[in-house]
Each structure stands twice: as C-alpha cells, then as structure tokens.
Tab-separated table of C-alpha atoms in Angstrom:
chain	number	residue	atom	x	y	z
R	1	MET	CA	0.094	0.004	0.033
R	2	ASN	CA	1.382	3.477	-0.983
R	3	SER	CA	1.102	6.365	1.375
R	4	ARG	CA	3.424	8.424	0.127
R	5	CYS	CA	1.441	11.915	0.404
R	6	ASP	CA	0.177	12.864	-2.491
R	7	CYS	CA	-1.389	16.816	-2.474
R	8	SER	CA	2.584	17.849	-3.696
R	9	ASN	CA	1.544	17.263	-7.345
R	10	SER	CA	-1.168	19.326	-8.944
R	11	GLY	CA	-3.997	17.592	-9.632
R	12	GLU	CA	-4.751	16.831	-5.940
R	13	ARG	CA	-4.431	20.407	-4.582
R	14	LEU	CA	-7.509	21.552	-3.638
R	15	LEU	CA	-6.279	25.421	-3.679
R	16	ASN	CA	-3.924	26.793	-6.133
R	17	PRO	CA	-0.553	27.736	-4.808
R	18	ILE	CA	-1.174	31.836	-5.031
R	19	LEU	CA	-5.106	32.127	-3.132
R	20	TYR	CA	-3.325	29.190	-0.898
R	21	ASN	CA	-0.471	31.858	0.360
R	22	ILE	CA	-3.524	34.312	0.500
R	23	LEU	CA	-5.711	31.809	2.759
R	24	SER	CA	-2.681	31.130	4.806
R	25	GLN	CA	-1.642	35.053	5.497
R	26	MET	CA	-5.206	35.801	6.661
R	27	ASP	CA	-4.831	33.358	9.383
R	28	LYS	CA	-1.711	34.440	9.877
R	29	GLY	CA	-3.426	37.818	10.553
R	30	GLY	CA	-2.958	39.626	7.363
R	31	PRO	CA	-1.048	40.028	4.442
R	32	SER	CA	2.549	40.249	4.019
R	33	GLN	CA	4.474	41.789	1.256
R	34	ASP	CA	5.152	38.146	0.379
R	35	THR	CA	1.999	37.677	-0.039
R	36	PHE	CA	1.334	37.371	-3.533
R	37	HIS	CA	4.788	34.667	-4.162
R	38	HIS	CA	3.220	31.221	-3.186
R	39	SER	CA	7.588	30.704	-3.659
R	40	SER	CA	8.325	32.616	-0.070
R	41	ALA	CA	5.625	29.912	2.008
R	42	PRO	CA	6.548	26.023	1.881
R	43	HIS	CA	4.443	23.886	1.261
R	44	ARG	CA	1.589	22.405	3.406
R	45	CYS	CA	0.356	18.819	3.467
R	46	ASN	CA	-3.591	18.778	1.893
R	47	CYS	CA	-3.936	15.367	2.348
R	48	GLU	CA	-7.597	13.862	4.122
R	49	VAL	CA	-7.181	16.326	7.317
R	50	ARG	CA	-7.292	19.809	5.311
R	51	ARG	CA	-9.141	17.734	1.943
R	52	THR	CA	-13.004	19.333	2.704
R	53	VAL	CA	-15.585	17.337	0.979
R	54	CYS	CA	-18.956	17.823	0.053
R	55	LEU	CA	-21.510	15.405	-1.126
R	56	VAL	CA	-21.928	14.426	-4.693
R	57	ARG	CA	-25.602	13.131	-4.954
R	58	PRO	CA	-26.760	16.068	-2.027
R	59	SER	CA	-30.242	16.310	-2.874
R	60	GLU	CA	-30.777	11.776	-2.836
R	61	VAL	CA	-28.227	11.947	0.076
R	62	CYS	CA	-30.329	14.271	2.079
R	63	LYS	CA	-33.056	13.421	1.598
R	64	GLU	CA	-32.456	9.703	3.154
R	65	ALA	CA	-30.229	11.032	5.752
R	66	SER	CA	-33.595	13.042	6.662
R	67	ALA	CA	-35.620	10.241	6.857
R	68	VAL	CA	-32.876	7.943	8.619
R	69	LEU	CA	-32.985	11.298	11.441
R	70	VAL	CA	-36.325	11.295	12.159
R	71	LYS	CA	-36.517	7.576	12.997
R	72	THR	CA	-34.163	7.968	15.289
R	73	VAL	CA	-36.011	10.369	17.118
R	74	HIS	CA	-38.887	8.727	16.750
R	75	PHE	CA	-36.971	5.662	18.532
R	76	MET	CA	-36.183	8.125	21.081
R	77	ARG	CA	-39.765	9.862	21.477
R	78	ASN	CA	-41.314	6.608	22.091
R	79	LEU	CA	-38.748	5.185	24.555
R	80	PRO	CA	-41.739	4.308	27.294
R	81	ALA	CA	-38.833	4.856	29.758
R	82	PHE	CA	-37.241	7.713	28.174
R	83	LYS	CA	-40.436	9.200	28.295
R	84	GLN	CA	-39.977	8.869	31.990
R	85	LEU	CA	-37.564	10.916	31.995
R	86	PRO	CA	-36.553	14.609	33.322
R	87	PRO	CA	-37.115	16.733	30.062
R	88	GLY	CA	-33.355	17.742	31.020
R	89	ASP	CA	-31.726	14.853	30.795
R	90	GLN	CA	-34.026	13.790	28.426
R	91	TYR	CA	-32.322	16.670	25.678
R	92	ALA	CA	-29.070	16.000	27.564
R	93	LEU	CA	-29.156	12.579	25.987
R	94	LEU	CA	-30.306	13.384	22.663
R	95	LYS	CA	-27.897	16.076	22.406
R	96	SER	CA	-24.743	13.447	23.538
R	97	SER	CA	-26.928	10.623	21.735
R	98	TRP	CA	-27.955	11.822	17.980
R	99	ALA	CA	-25.074	11.503	16.302
R	100	PRO	CA	-24.040	8.218	16.994
R	101	LEU	CA	-27.853	6.440	16.718
R	102	PHE	CA	-27.765	8.290	13.131
R	103	ILE	CA	-24.752	7.205	12.477
R	104	LEU	CA	-26.367	3.314	13.548
R	105	GLY	CA	-29.439	4.136	11.479
R	106	VAL	CA	-26.909	4.718	8.647
R	107	ALA	CA	-25.678	1.127	8.834
R	108	GLN	CA	-28.468	0.500	9.413
R	109	GLU	CA	-30.967	1.347	5.942
R	110	HIS	CA	-27.659	0.941	4.164
R	111	VAL	CA	-28.006	4.342	3.287
R	112	ASP	CA	-24.323	4.611	0.472
R	113	PHE	CA	-22.616	7.724	-1.098
R	114	ASP	CA	-19.977	9.307	-2.312
R	115	VAL	CA	-18.319	12.855	-1.163
R	116	THR	CA	-15.507	14.586	-3.929
R	117	ASP	CA	-13.720	18.019	-3.662
R	118	VAL	CA	-15.047	21.287	-2.470
R	119	PRO	CA	-14.347	22.986	-5.645
R	120	ALA	CA	-11.851	25.961	-4.931
R	121	ASP	CA	-13.445	28.933	-5.815
R	122	SER	CA	-16.869	27.326	-3.491
R	123	MET	CA	-13.995	26.377	-0.713
R	124	LEU	CA	-12.574	30.377	-0.657
R	125	LYS	CA	-16.607	31.586	-0.497
R	126	LYS	CA	-17.071	29.175	2.369
R	127	ILE	CA	-14.042	30.061	4.079
R	128	LEU	CA	-13.873	34.712	2.589
R	129	LEU	CA	-18.411	33.834	4.678
R	130	ASN	CA	-16.842	32.818	7.493
R	131	ARG	CA	-14.797	35.726	8.115
R	132	GLN	CA	-17.523	37.992	8.394
R	133	GLU	CA	-19.437	35.407	10.496
R	134	SER	CA	-17.788	35.662	14.814
R	135	PRO	CA	-15.894	33.364	15.586
R	136	GLU	CA	-18.826	30.965	17.687
R	137	THR	CA	-20.423	31.132	13.824
R	138	GLU	CA	-17.945	29.476	12.266
R	139	ARG	CA	-18.646	25.935	10.911
R	140	GLU	CA	-16.403	23.186	11.141
R	141	GLN	CA	-15.938	21.480	7.093
R	142	PRO	CA	-15.961	17.882	6.249
R	143	THR	CA	-13.177	16.158	5.873
R	144	MET	CA	-11.913	13.120	3.926
R	145	ALA	CA	-10.386	12.378	6.834
R	146	GLY	CA	-13.577	12.822	9.343
R	147	VAL	CA	-15.301	10.978	6.222
R	148	SER	CA	-13.103	8.003	6.049
R	149	LYS	CA	-13.315	7.306	9.635
R	150	LEU	CA	-17.160	7.831	8.849
R	151	ARG	CA	-17.258	5.207	6.462
R	152	GLY	CA	-15.035	2.181	8.165
R	153	CYS	CA	-17.399	2.706	10.946
R	154	LEU	CA	-20.131	2.059	8.155
R	155	LYS	CA	-18.037	-0.879	6.459
R	156	LYS	CA	-17.560	-2.672	9.899
R	157	PHE	CA	-21.099	-2.667	11.072
R	158	TRP	CA	-22.524	-3.888	7.294
R	159	THR	CA	-19.884	-6.789	7.608
R	160	LEU	CA	-21.063	-7.693	11.333
R	161	ASP	CA	-24.497	-7.507	9.903
R	162	LEU	CA	-26.984	-7.081	12.726
R	163	SER	CA	-30.519	-8.315	12.753
R	164	PRO	CA	-33.224	-5.166	13.167
R	165	LYS	CA	-33.161	-6.526	17.171
R	166	GLU	CA	-29.193	-6.217	17.903
R	167	TYR	CA	-29.338	-2.977	16.428
R	168	ALA	CA	-32.546	-1.970	18.901
R	169	TYR	CA	-31.051	-3.044	21.347
R	170	LEU	CA	-27.497	-1.546	20.699
R	171	LYS	CA	-29.200	1.821	19.966
R	172	GLY	CA	-30.922	1.933	23.931
R	173	THR	CA	-27.153	0.945	24.845
R	174	THR	CA	-25.654	4.048	22.902
R	175	ILE	CA	-29.601	6.592	24.473
R	176	PHE	CA	-28.714	5.724	27.725
R	177	ASN	CA	-25.215	7.217	28.688
R	178	PRO	CA	-24.744	7.524	32.540
R	179	ASP	CA	-21.462	8.968	31.721
R	180	VAL	CA	-23.782	12.590	30.461
R	181	PRO	CA	-22.804	15.175	32.562
R	182	GLU	CA	-25.687	16.477	35.127
R	183	LEU	CA	-28.018	14.183	34.596
R	184	GLN	CA	-31.293	14.116	37.423
R	185	ALA	CA	-31.854	10.641	37.386
R	186	GLY	CA	-28.417	9.322	36.336
R	187	LEU	CA	-28.871	5.702	38.163
R	188	PHE	CA	-31.769	5.185	36.231
R	189	VAL	CA	-30.265	6.009	32.719
R	190	GLU	CA	-27.201	3.259	34.625
R	191	GLY	CA	-29.306	1.241	34.826
R	192	LEU	CA	-31.250	0.762	31.781
R	193	GLN	CA	-28.377	0.773	29.692
R	194	GLN	CA	-26.783	-2.410	31.914
R	195	GLU	CA	-30.775	-3.504	30.759
R	196	ALA	CA	-30.165	-2.004	27.402
R	197	GLN	CA	-26.466	-4.500	26.989
R	198	HIS	CA	-28.276	-7.740	28.677
R	199	ALA	CA	-31.033	-7.791	26.192
R	200	LEU	CA	-28.316	-7.011	23.817
R	201	SER	CA	-26.214	-9.717	24.513
R	202	GLU	CA	-29.204	-12.268	25.456
R	203	VAL	CA	-30.270	-11.247	21.555
R	204	VAL	CA	-26.465	-12.486	20.019
R	205	GLN	CA	-27.103	-15.957	21.836
R	206	LEU	CA	-30.082	-16.726	20.445
R	207	LEU	CA	-29.764	-16.148	17.494
R	208	HIS	CA	-25.984	-16.319	17.001
R	209	PRO	CA	-25.183	-19.722	19.220
R	210	GLY	CA	-21.267	-21.060	19.320
R	211	HIS	CA	-20.313	-16.315	18.361
R	212	GLN	CA	-19.335	-16.398	21.830
R	213	GLU	CA	-17.231	-13.235	20.833
R	214	ARG	CA	-19.820	-11.271	18.513
R	215	PHE	CA	-20.950	-9.644	21.645
R	216	ALA	CA	-17.645	-8.304	21.822
R	217	ARG	CA	-17.654	-7.456	18.510
R	218	ILE	CA	-20.472	-5.525	18.920
R	219	LEU	CA	-19.607	-3.039	21.775
R	220	LEU	CA	-16.120	-2.671	20.230
R	221	THR	CA	-17.641	-1.829	16.746
R	222	ALA	CA	-19.728	0.722	18.677
R	223	SER	CA	-17.470	2.863	20.452
R	224	MET	CA	-15.937	3.647	17.291
R	225	LEU	CA	-19.466	6.289	16.983
R	226	GLN	CA	-18.133	8.461	19.950
R	227	GLY	CA	-15.161	9.283	17.394
R	228	ILE	CA	-17.306	10.561	15.116
R	229	THR	CA	-18.145	13.995	15.114
R	230	PRO	CA	-21.951	15.447	15.164
R	231	SER	CA	-20.622	18.526	13.594
R	232	LEU	CA	-19.115	15.914	10.559
R	233	ILE	CA	-22.866	14.724	10.459
R	234	THR	CA	-24.354	18.095	10.255
R	235	GLU	CA	-22.960	19.744	7.605
R	236	LEU	CA	-21.869	16.812	5.164
R	237	PHE	CA	-25.752	15.504	5.173
R	238	PHE	CA	-27.974	18.157	6.936
R	239	ARG	CA	-26.389	21.268	6.303
R	240	PRO	CA	-27.493	21.848	2.456
R	241	VAL	CA	-31.182	21.122	3.704
R	242	ILE	CA	-31.367	23.317	7.027
R	243	GLY	CA	-29.213	26.270	6.009
R	244	GLN	CA	-28.143	28.505	8.645
R	245	ALA	CA	-30.321	26.801	11.618
R	246	ASN	CA	-29.673	24.614	14.721
R	247	LEU	CA	-29.477	21.517	14.296
R	248	LEU	CA	-30.330	20.749	17.730
R	249	GLU	CA	-33.077	22.717	17.953
R	250	LEU	CA	-34.776	21.145	15.512
R	251	LEU	CA	-34.527	17.736	16.870
R	252	ALA	CA	-35.334	18.933	20.317
R	253	ASP	CA	-38.409	20.742	18.771
R	254	MET	CA	-39.009	16.776	17.194
R	255	LEU	CA	-38.868	15.166	20.333
R	256	PHE	CA	-40.682	17.677	22.678
R	257	CYS	CA	-43.412	18.028	19.659
R	258	ARG	CA	-43.308	21.482	19.761
R	259	ASN	CA	-44.124	21.855	16.385
R	260	PRO	CA	-47.276	18.972	16.152
C-alpha cells in the first residue's frame, strides 16, 4: 500500500499556490509584502486531514439521511423509559446520542454515499463568508479524514450484519449513557443501559449460538461511534437542507413535539 503524500501534485491540490498563500497569510492575521509570491511560503500537506469534501449526490443522499434522522428521533420518543426521564435529562441524552444513533440508522438502512473535493471557488466563498461571521458561528467543514472514519465505522457494522433486534438494543445502550454530565436521574439511566446491554447479549446468543465473540465485537465497533463528530454529520448531510438553522434545536422541537 502506497502511503506517500500526493498532495504536492498539482492535480491533487485543493487550492492553487497563490490562493493557498493568500489564505495562509489571512490566517496569520493579515497579508505581508510577500503575500503574492507563492514561493515565499513552504508547501503544507493538504491530505485527508485538510481536504474538505461534499456529497456527490446531495439531493438524494440528504433526503435519505433526513428520513433516517426522523426515524431516530421517533425511536427515542417512543421508548417508555426515555419518556419517564425529566425533560432536562431527555435533552441532555438527545444532545449526546443523536449523532451515534443517526450513524447506526445509516448503517441499518444501508445508506451509501460518495464525496468529492469541494471546488476551490466554493471553498474560498465559504472561508470568506465565515470570516464575516463571529467566531462562535464558524463551522467545521467536512474533511476526507472525517468521512473516511465514518465509512470505516459503517463498513464494520455492515460486516457484522446486525439484525433489527440487535440494532434496537444497541441503540438503547447508546441512548442511555450515564456518563452524560449533570443528569438528574443518572442512576436510573445507568440501570437502563445495563438492561439494554443484557438484552443485547441475550439476543446475540439466541441468534448466533456458538459465536461468543460477537457481543464483544458489536460493543467494540460501537465504541467507534464516539470518534465521529456531530459537526461532521451536520455539515455533510444536513447543512444543505437546513441552511443556517441549528440542527439540535430542530431535533429538540421534534422530540418534545413543539411543532406538531
């Protein structure tokens, strides 16, 4: 496997040298007298960590992703134990779990997608627009590194080929996370997570007798969910749909039926 960095090739660069150095100088606080001499600054690696990407088929994929997200919120709202929690705990658990639950939904529904590099002119527009906003509103753009991590996680779930019951109980272990800060009913949530894990273990043994390692593999794969940021999910799948709106607030409206 060739691990050589190819970002120095002209065809792989996201920005041309002049544009790259202008933006680099802007990041340092302003242009200098050498701003327009692209040889004055060394080339920086623009590999997966820096490559910003977008969906190839945004209208189709965003529609599928939105359907998964709606199902995710409905799943949470229809859990009797979840509805017994104080509203503040429900919101806290929603905030901490909506992204991993969405990824599980994408895996379960086998939503596939392709990405491509953001065109240089589009990237420049986003950067310039972000600079006109306050630092609090600047958004992290999806990168190839983040998408690769997401894809790797999805492939592992597809390899496991979980049943609907396995997905349901795994979602339960994800929702009821007692480590979320400032839960009023933390002990109750911990008990619910233990129940979900026990139920998952039982259904795995029932459906896959003789595969004692499967339960551990499922939990190990699920641990990868925490490495995928909600901002990646939001910007990649939902920003083209919701515009400037706050996705978490929209999810809370759905969860608490504020907009019936």
